[in-house]
Tab-separated table of C-alpha atoms in Angstrom:
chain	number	residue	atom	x	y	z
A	1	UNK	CA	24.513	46.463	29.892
A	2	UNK	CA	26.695	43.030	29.664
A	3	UNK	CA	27.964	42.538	26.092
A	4	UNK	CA	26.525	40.093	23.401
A	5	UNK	CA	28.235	38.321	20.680
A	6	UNK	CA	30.793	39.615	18.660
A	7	UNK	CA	29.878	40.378	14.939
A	8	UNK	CA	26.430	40.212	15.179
A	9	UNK	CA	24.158	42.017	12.922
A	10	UNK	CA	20.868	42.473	11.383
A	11	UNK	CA	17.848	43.963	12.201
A	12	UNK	CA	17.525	41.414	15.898
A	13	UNK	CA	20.874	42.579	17.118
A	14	UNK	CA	20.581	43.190	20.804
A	15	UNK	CA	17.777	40.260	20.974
A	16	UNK	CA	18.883	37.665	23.392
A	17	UNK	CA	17.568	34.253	22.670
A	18	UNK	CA	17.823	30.455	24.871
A	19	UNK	CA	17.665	28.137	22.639
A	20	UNK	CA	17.112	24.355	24.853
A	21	UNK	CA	18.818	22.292	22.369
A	22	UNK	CA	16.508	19.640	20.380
A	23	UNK	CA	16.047	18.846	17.054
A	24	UNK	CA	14.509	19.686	13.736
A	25	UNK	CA	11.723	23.044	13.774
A	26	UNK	CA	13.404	24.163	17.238
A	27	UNK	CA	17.078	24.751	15.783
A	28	UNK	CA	15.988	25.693	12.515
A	29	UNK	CA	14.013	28.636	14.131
A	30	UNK	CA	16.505	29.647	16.320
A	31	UNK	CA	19.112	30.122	13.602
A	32	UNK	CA	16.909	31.967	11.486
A	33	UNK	CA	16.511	34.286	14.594
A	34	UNK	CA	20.427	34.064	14.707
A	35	UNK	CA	20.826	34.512	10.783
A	36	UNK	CA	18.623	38.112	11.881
A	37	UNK	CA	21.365	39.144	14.320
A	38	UNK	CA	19.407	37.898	17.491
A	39	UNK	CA	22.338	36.265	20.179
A	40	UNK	CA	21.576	32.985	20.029
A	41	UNK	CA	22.793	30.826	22.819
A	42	UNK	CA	21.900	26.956	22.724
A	43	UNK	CA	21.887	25.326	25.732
A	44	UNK	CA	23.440	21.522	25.311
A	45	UNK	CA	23.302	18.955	27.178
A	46	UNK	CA	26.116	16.404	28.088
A	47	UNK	CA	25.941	13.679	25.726
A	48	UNK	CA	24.039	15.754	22.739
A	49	UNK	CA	20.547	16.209	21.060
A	50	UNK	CA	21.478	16.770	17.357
A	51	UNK	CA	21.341	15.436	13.963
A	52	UNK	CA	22.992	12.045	13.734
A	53	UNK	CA	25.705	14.118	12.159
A	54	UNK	CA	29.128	15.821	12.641
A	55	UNK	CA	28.061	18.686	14.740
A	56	UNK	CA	30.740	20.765	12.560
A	57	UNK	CA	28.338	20.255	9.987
A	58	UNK	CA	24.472	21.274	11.435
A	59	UNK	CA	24.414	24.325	9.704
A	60	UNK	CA	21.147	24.943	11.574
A	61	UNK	CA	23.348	25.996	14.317
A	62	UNK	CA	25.120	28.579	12.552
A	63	UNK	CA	25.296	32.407	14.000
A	64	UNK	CA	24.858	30.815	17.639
A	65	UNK	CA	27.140	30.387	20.726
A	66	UNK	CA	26.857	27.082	22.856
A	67	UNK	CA	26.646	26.294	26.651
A	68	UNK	CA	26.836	22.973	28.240
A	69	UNK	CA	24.457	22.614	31.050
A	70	UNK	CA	22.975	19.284	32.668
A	71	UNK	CA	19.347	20.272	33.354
A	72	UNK	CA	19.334	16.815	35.427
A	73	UNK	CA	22.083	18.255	37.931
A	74	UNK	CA	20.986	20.189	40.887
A	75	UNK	CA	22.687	23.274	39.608
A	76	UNK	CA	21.334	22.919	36.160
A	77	UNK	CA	17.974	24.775	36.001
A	78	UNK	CA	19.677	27.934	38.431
A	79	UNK	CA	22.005	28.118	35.582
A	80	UNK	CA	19.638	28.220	32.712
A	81	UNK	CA	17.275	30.788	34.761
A	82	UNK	CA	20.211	33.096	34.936
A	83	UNK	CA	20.282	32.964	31.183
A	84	UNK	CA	16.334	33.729	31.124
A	85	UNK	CA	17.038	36.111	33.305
A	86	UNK	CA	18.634	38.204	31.085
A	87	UNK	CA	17.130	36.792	27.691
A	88	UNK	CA	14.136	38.145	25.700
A	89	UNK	CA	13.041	34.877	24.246
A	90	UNK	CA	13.092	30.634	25.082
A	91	UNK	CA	12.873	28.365	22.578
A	92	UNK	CA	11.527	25.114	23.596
A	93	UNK	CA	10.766	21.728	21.644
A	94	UNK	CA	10.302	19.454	24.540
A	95	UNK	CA	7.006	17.028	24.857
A	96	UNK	CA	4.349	19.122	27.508
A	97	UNK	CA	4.965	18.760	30.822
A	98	UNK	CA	9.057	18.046	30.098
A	99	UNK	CA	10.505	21.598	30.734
A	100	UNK	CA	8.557	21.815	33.892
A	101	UNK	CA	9.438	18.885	35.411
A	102	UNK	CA	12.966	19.801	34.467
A	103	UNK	CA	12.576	23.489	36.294
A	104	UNK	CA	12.753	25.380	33.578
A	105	UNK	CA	8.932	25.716	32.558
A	106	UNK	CA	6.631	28.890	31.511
A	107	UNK	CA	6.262	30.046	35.471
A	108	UNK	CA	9.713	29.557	36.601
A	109	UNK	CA	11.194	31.300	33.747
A	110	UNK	CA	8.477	34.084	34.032
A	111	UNK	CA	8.869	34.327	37.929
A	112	UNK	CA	12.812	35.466	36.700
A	113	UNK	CA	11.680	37.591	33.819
A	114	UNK	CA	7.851	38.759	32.642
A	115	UNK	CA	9.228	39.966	29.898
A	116	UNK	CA	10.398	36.511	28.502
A	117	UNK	CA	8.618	35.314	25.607
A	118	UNK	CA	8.338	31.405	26.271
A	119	UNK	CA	8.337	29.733	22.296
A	120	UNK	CA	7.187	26.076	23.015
A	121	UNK	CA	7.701	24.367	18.986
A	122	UNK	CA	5.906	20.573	19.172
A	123	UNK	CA	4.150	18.730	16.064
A	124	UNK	CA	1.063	18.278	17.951
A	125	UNK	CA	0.761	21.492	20.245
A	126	UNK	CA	0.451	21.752	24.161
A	127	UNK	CA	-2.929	19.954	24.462
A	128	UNK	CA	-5.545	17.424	22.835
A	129	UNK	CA	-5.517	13.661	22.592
A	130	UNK	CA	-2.256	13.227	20.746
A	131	UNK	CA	-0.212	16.097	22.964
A	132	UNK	CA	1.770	13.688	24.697
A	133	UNK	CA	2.305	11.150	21.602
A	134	UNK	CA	5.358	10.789	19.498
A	135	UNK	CA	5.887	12.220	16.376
A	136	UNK	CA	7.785	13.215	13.466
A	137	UNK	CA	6.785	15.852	10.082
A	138	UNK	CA	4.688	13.068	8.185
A	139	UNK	CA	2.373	12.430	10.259
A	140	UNK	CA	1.963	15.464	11.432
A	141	UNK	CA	1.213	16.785	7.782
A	142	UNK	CA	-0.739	13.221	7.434
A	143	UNK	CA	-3.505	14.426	9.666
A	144	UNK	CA	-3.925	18.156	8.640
A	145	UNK	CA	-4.773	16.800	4.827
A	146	UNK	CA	-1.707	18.744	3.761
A	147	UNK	CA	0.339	15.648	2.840
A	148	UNK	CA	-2.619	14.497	0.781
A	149	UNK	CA	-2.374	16.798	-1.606
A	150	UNK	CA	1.092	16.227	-3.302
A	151	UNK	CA	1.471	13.633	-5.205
A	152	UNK	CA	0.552	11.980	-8.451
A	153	UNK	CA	-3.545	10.704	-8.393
A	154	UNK	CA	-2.379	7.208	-8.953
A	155	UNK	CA	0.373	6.479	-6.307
A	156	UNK	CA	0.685	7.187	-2.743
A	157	UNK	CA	1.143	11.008	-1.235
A	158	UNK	CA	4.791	12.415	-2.345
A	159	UNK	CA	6.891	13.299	0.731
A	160	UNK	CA	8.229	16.604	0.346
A	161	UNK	CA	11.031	15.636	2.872
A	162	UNK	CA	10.637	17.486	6.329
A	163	UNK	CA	9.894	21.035	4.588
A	164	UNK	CA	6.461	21.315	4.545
A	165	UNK	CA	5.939	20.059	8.355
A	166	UNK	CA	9.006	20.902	10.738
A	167	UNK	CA	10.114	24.104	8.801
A	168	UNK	CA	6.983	25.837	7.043
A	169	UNK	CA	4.439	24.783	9.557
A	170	UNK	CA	6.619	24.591	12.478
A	171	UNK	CA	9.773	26.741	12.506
A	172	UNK	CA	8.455	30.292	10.853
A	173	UNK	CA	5.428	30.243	12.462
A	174	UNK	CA	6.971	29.342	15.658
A	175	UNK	CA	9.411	32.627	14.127
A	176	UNK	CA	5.983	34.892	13.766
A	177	UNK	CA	4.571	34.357	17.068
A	178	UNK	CA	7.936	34.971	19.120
A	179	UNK	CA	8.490	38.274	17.368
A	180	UNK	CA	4.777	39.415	17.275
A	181	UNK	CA	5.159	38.593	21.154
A	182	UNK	CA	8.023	40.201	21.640
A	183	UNK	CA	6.720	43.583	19.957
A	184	UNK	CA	3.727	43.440	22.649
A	185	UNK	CA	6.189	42.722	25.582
A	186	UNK	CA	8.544	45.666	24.489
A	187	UNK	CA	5.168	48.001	24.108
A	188	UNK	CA	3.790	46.893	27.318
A	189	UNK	CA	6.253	44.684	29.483
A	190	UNK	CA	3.904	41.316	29.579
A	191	UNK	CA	5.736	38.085	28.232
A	192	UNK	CA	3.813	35.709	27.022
A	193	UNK	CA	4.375	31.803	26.113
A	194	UNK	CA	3.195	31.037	22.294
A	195	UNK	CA	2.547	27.609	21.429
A	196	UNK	CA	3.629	26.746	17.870
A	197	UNK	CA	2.323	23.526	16.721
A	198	UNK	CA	3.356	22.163	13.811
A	199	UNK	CA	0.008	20.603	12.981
A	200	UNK	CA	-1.370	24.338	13.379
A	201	UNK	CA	1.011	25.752	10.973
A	202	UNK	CA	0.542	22.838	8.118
A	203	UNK	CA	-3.265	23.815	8.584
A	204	UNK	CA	-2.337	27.148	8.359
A	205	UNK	CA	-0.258	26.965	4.906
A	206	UNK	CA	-3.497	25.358	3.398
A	207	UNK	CA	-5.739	28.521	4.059
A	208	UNK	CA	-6.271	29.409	0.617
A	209	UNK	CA	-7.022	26.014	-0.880
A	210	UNK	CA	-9.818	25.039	1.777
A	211	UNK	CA	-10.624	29.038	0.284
A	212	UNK	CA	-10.832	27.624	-3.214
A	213	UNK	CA	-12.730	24.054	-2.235
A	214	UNK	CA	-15.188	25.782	-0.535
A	215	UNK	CA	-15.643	27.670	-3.437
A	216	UNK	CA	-16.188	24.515	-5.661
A	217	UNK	CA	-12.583	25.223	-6.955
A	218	UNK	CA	-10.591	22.980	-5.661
A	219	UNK	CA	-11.255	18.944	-5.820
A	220	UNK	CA	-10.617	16.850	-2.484
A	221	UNK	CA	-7.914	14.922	-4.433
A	222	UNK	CA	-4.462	14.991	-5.614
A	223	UNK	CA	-3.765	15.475	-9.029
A	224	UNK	CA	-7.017	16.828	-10.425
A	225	UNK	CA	-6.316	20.941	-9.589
A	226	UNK	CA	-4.830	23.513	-11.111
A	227	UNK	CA	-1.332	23.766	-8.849
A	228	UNK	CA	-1.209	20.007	-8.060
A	229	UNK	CA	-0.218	18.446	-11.042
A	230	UNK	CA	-3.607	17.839	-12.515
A	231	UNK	CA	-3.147	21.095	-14.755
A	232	UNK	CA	-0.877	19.802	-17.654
A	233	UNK	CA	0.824	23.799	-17.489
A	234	UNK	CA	1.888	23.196	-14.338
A	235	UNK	CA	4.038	20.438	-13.851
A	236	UNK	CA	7.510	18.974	-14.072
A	237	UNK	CA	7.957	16.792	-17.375
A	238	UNK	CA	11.010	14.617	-18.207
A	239	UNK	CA	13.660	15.403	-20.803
A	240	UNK	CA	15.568	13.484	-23.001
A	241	UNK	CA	18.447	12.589	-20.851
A	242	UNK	CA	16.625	11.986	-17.971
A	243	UNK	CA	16.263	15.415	-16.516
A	244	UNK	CA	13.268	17.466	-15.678
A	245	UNK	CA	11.746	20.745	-16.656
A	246	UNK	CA	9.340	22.873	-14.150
A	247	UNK	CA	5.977	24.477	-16.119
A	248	UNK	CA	4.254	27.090	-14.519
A	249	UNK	CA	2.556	28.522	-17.336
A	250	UNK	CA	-0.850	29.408	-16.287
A	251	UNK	CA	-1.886	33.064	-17.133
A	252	UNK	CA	-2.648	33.165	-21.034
A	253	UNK	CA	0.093	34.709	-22.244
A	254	UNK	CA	2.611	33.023	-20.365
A	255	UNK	CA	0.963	29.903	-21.921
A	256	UNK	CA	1.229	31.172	-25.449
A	257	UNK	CA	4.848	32.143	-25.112
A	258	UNK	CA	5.401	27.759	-23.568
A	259	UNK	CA	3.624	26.437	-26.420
A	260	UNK	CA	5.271	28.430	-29.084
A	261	UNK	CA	9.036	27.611	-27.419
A	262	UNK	CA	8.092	24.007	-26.808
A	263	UNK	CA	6.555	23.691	-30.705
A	264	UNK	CA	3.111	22.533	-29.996
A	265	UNK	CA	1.303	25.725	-30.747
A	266	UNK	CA	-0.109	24.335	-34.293
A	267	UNK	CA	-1.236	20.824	-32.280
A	268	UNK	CA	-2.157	22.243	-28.787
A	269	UNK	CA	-5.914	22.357	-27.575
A	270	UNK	CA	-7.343	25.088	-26.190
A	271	UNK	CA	-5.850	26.186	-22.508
A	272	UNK	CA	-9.489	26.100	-20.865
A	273	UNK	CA	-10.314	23.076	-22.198
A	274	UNK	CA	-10.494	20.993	-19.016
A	275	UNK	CA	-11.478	17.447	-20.717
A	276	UNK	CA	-8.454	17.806	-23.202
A	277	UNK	CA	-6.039	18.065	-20.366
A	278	UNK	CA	-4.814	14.477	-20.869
A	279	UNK	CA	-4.290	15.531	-24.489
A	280	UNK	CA	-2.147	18.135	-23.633
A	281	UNK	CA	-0.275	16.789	-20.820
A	282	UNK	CA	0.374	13.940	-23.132
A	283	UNK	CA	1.575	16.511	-26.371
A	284	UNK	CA	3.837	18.127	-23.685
A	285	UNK	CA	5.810	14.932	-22.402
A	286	UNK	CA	6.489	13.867	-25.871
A	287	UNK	CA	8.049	17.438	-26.904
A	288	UNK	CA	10.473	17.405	-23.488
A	289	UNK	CA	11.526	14.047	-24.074
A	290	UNK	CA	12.693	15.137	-27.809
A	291	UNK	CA	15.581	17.339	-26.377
A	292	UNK	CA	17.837	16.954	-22.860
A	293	UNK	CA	17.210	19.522	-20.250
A	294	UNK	CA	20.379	21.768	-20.954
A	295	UNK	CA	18.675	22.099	-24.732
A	296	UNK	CA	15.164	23.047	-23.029
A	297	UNK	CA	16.971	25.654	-20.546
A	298	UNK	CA	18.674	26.975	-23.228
A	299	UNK	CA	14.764	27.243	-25.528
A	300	UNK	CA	13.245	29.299	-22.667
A	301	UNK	CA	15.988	30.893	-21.761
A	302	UNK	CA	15.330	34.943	-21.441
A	303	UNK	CA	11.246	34.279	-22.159
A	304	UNK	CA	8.276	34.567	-20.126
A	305	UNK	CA	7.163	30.969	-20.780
A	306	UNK	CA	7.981	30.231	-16.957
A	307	UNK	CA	9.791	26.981	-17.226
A	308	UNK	CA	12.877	26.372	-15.140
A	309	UNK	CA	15.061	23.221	-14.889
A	310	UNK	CA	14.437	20.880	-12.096
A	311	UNK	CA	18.522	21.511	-10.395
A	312	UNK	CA	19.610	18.721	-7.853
A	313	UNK	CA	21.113	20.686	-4.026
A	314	UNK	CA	24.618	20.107	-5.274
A	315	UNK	CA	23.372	22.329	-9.202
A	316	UNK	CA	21.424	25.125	-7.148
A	317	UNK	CA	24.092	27.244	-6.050
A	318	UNK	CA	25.729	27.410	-9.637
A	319	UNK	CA	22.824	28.835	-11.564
A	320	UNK	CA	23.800	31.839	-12.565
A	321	UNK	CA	20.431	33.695	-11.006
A	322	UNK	CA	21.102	32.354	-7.797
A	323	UNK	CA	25.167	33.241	-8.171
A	324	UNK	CA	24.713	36.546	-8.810
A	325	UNK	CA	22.530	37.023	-5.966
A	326	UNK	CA	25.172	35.454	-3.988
A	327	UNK	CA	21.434	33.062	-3.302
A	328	UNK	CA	23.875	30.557	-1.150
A	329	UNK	CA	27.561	31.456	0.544
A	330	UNK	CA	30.553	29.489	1.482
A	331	UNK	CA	31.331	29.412	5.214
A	332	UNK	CA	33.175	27.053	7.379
A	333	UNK	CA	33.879	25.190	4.365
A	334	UNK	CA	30.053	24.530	3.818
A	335	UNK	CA	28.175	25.699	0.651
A	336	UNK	CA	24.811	26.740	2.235
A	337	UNK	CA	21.388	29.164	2.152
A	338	UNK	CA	22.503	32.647	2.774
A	339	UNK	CA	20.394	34.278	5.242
A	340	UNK	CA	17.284	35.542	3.946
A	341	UNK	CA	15.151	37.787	3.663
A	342	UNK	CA	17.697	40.893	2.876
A	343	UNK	CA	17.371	44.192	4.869
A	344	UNK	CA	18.913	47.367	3.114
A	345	UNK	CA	19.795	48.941	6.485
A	346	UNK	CA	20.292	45.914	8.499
A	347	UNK	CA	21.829	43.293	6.493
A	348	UNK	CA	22.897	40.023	7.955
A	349	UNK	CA	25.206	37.386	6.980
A	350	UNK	CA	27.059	34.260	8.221
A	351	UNK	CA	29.440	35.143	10.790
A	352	UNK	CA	30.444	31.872	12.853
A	353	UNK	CA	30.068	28.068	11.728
A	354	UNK	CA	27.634	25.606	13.218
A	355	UNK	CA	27.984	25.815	17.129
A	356	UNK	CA	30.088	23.052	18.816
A	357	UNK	CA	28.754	21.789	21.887
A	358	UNK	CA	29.519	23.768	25.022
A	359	UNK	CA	32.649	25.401	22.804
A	360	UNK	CA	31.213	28.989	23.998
A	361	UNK	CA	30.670	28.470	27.820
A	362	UNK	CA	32.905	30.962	29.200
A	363	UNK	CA	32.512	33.308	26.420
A	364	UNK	CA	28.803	33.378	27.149
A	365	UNK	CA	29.273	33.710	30.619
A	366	UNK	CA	30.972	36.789	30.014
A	367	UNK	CA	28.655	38.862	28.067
A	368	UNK	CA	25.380	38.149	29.759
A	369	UNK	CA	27.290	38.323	33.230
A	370	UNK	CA	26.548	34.614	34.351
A	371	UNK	CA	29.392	34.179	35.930
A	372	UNK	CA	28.064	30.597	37.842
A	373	UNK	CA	27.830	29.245	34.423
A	374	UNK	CA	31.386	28.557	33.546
A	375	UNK	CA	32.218	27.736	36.906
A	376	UNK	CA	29.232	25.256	37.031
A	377	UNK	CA	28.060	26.704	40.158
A	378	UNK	CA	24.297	28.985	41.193
């Protein structure tokens, strides 16, 4: 067998992955794969397809190896078949119709390899009326009544940047179905192409609230349920110097325990009663603003209260929860999200920076034995 990339590890080690370079749910998913010891090995294309950023930087192309092919060149798709050829999973995030017209689609990869999984990641999914239409995460999250949850009642839907859409609803599930497919090829030998749609996924996420409004517990607007904001124990109030504090106090004791810490035990009304709830929320915003954020850490530190300061990216990695459990790691000069989830007989790690375009070309061509794609030739 060829050889794959040195210091991989994790429980995908031996998994070879193509990654056609894109951007957004595609990369993400195909350094999480990476992160889980898979051999990763984008496929660039002359002139780029990344963040508007310092390639040195796109720490979603961490843990992978880079080739530079021109899918537009005669030679191009050969080269990137010989890759499928020898790959257990694609990763695609192309607009339908795009990878076949370039060569590289579902059958012509299959013809090379029926084991190949085929991941196809889009916001809209491989058919219905908006297929071929442009996108990005909003309005993908827009249509699935996902976005319309977060957010205060009286202002428009809070964007919770590209999390919710691209990563959540795109990226892991797009992470589920290649795995779950690849467990049924290596059982039985079949590839299969999985379509991950972002709209899908954002659906997906909202399985137990459509659950709870069926049930009559759950209103059809923001602000007025118990994990939107409506519930005045679960919520982020402001502190005295401008910070915030996250509540989560719902179960009863939980809520005793936040109402004793925060003083208002002697003023509070009762935790079930619903038409008091702009009482409380009201009692509670006055107490946080009485002391600054550090002071209210410092009140519920050690408790069960379940209140946690609101940290900014550039705080998270120094909170002493999150440092011990080494939460984010240094690499490449970049403080960033250690792999996760942990494995206690496979662990993984960070073992080589963001991917440089085309920077791994011959190396590639060496382990998988494709020797036509450093010399640019079939």
């Amino acid at each position: 067998m060829a050889g794959t990339a040195q210091g991989q590890s994790g429980p995908l080690s031996g998994v070879r992955v193509v990654e056609l370079a894109g951007i957004g749910p595609g990369p993400f998913a195909a350094m999480l794969l990476a992160d889980l010891g898979a051999d990763v090995v984008r496929v660039d294309r002359p002139g780029g397809a990344g963040l508007a950023i310092n390639p040195e930087y796109d720490i979603t192309n961490r843990n992978k190896r880079s080739v530079l092919v021109d899918l537009k060149s005669p030679e191009g798709p050969a080269q990137v078949l010989d890759l499928v050829e020898r790959a257990d999973i694609l990763i695609e995030g192309y607009r339908p119709g795009v990878a076949e017209r370039l060569g590289v689609g579902p059958e012509e990869c299959r013809a090379r390899n029926p084991r190949l999984v085929y991941g196809r990641m889009t916001g809209w999914g491989q058919e219905g009326p908006l297929a071929q239409r442009a996108g990005h995460d909003i309005g993908y999250i827009a249509i699935t009544g996902t976005l319309g949850l977060i957010g205060r009642p009286d202002e428009a839907p809070a964007i919770p940047a590209n999390l919710v859409g691209d990563y959540a609803g795109g990226s892991l599930y797009l992470v589920v179905g290649v795995l779950a497919a690849l467990q049924h090829a290596r059982a039985g030998g079949e590839g299969q192409v999985v379509d991950a749609a972002i709209v899908d996924g954002a659906a997906h996420l909202a399985a137990m609230i459509h659950g709870m409004l069926a049930a009559g517990g759950w209103q059809d607007r923001r602000g007025a349920n118990l994990l939107d904001g409506g519930c005045p124990f679960y919520g982020n109030y402001e502190t005295a110097d401008g910070g915030y504090m996250a509540v989560g106090a719902l179960e009863q004791q939980f809520y005793d325990e936040f109402v004793r810490l925060l003083g208002i035990a002697d003023q509070a009304p009762a935790r079930k009663d619903i038409g008091a709830w702009g009482e409380l929320k009201d009692l509670i915003a006055a107490a946080f603003k009485t002391r600054t954020r550090e002071e209210w850490t410092a009140v519920f530190e050690g408790s069960d209260a379940c209140v946690a300061p609101v940290l900014s990216l550039r705080e998270a990695p120094a909170h002493p929860h999150l440092a011990a459990r080494a939460t984010f790691v240094e690499h490449s000069g970049i403080t960033q999200p250690a792999p996760a989830p942990r494995f206690s007989a496979t662990p993984g790690g960070v073992h080589r920076g963001p991917a440089q375009p085309g920077a791994d070309t011959a190396e590639v061509a060496r382990d998988w034995d494709v020797p036509g794609l450093a010399t640019g030739t079939d």
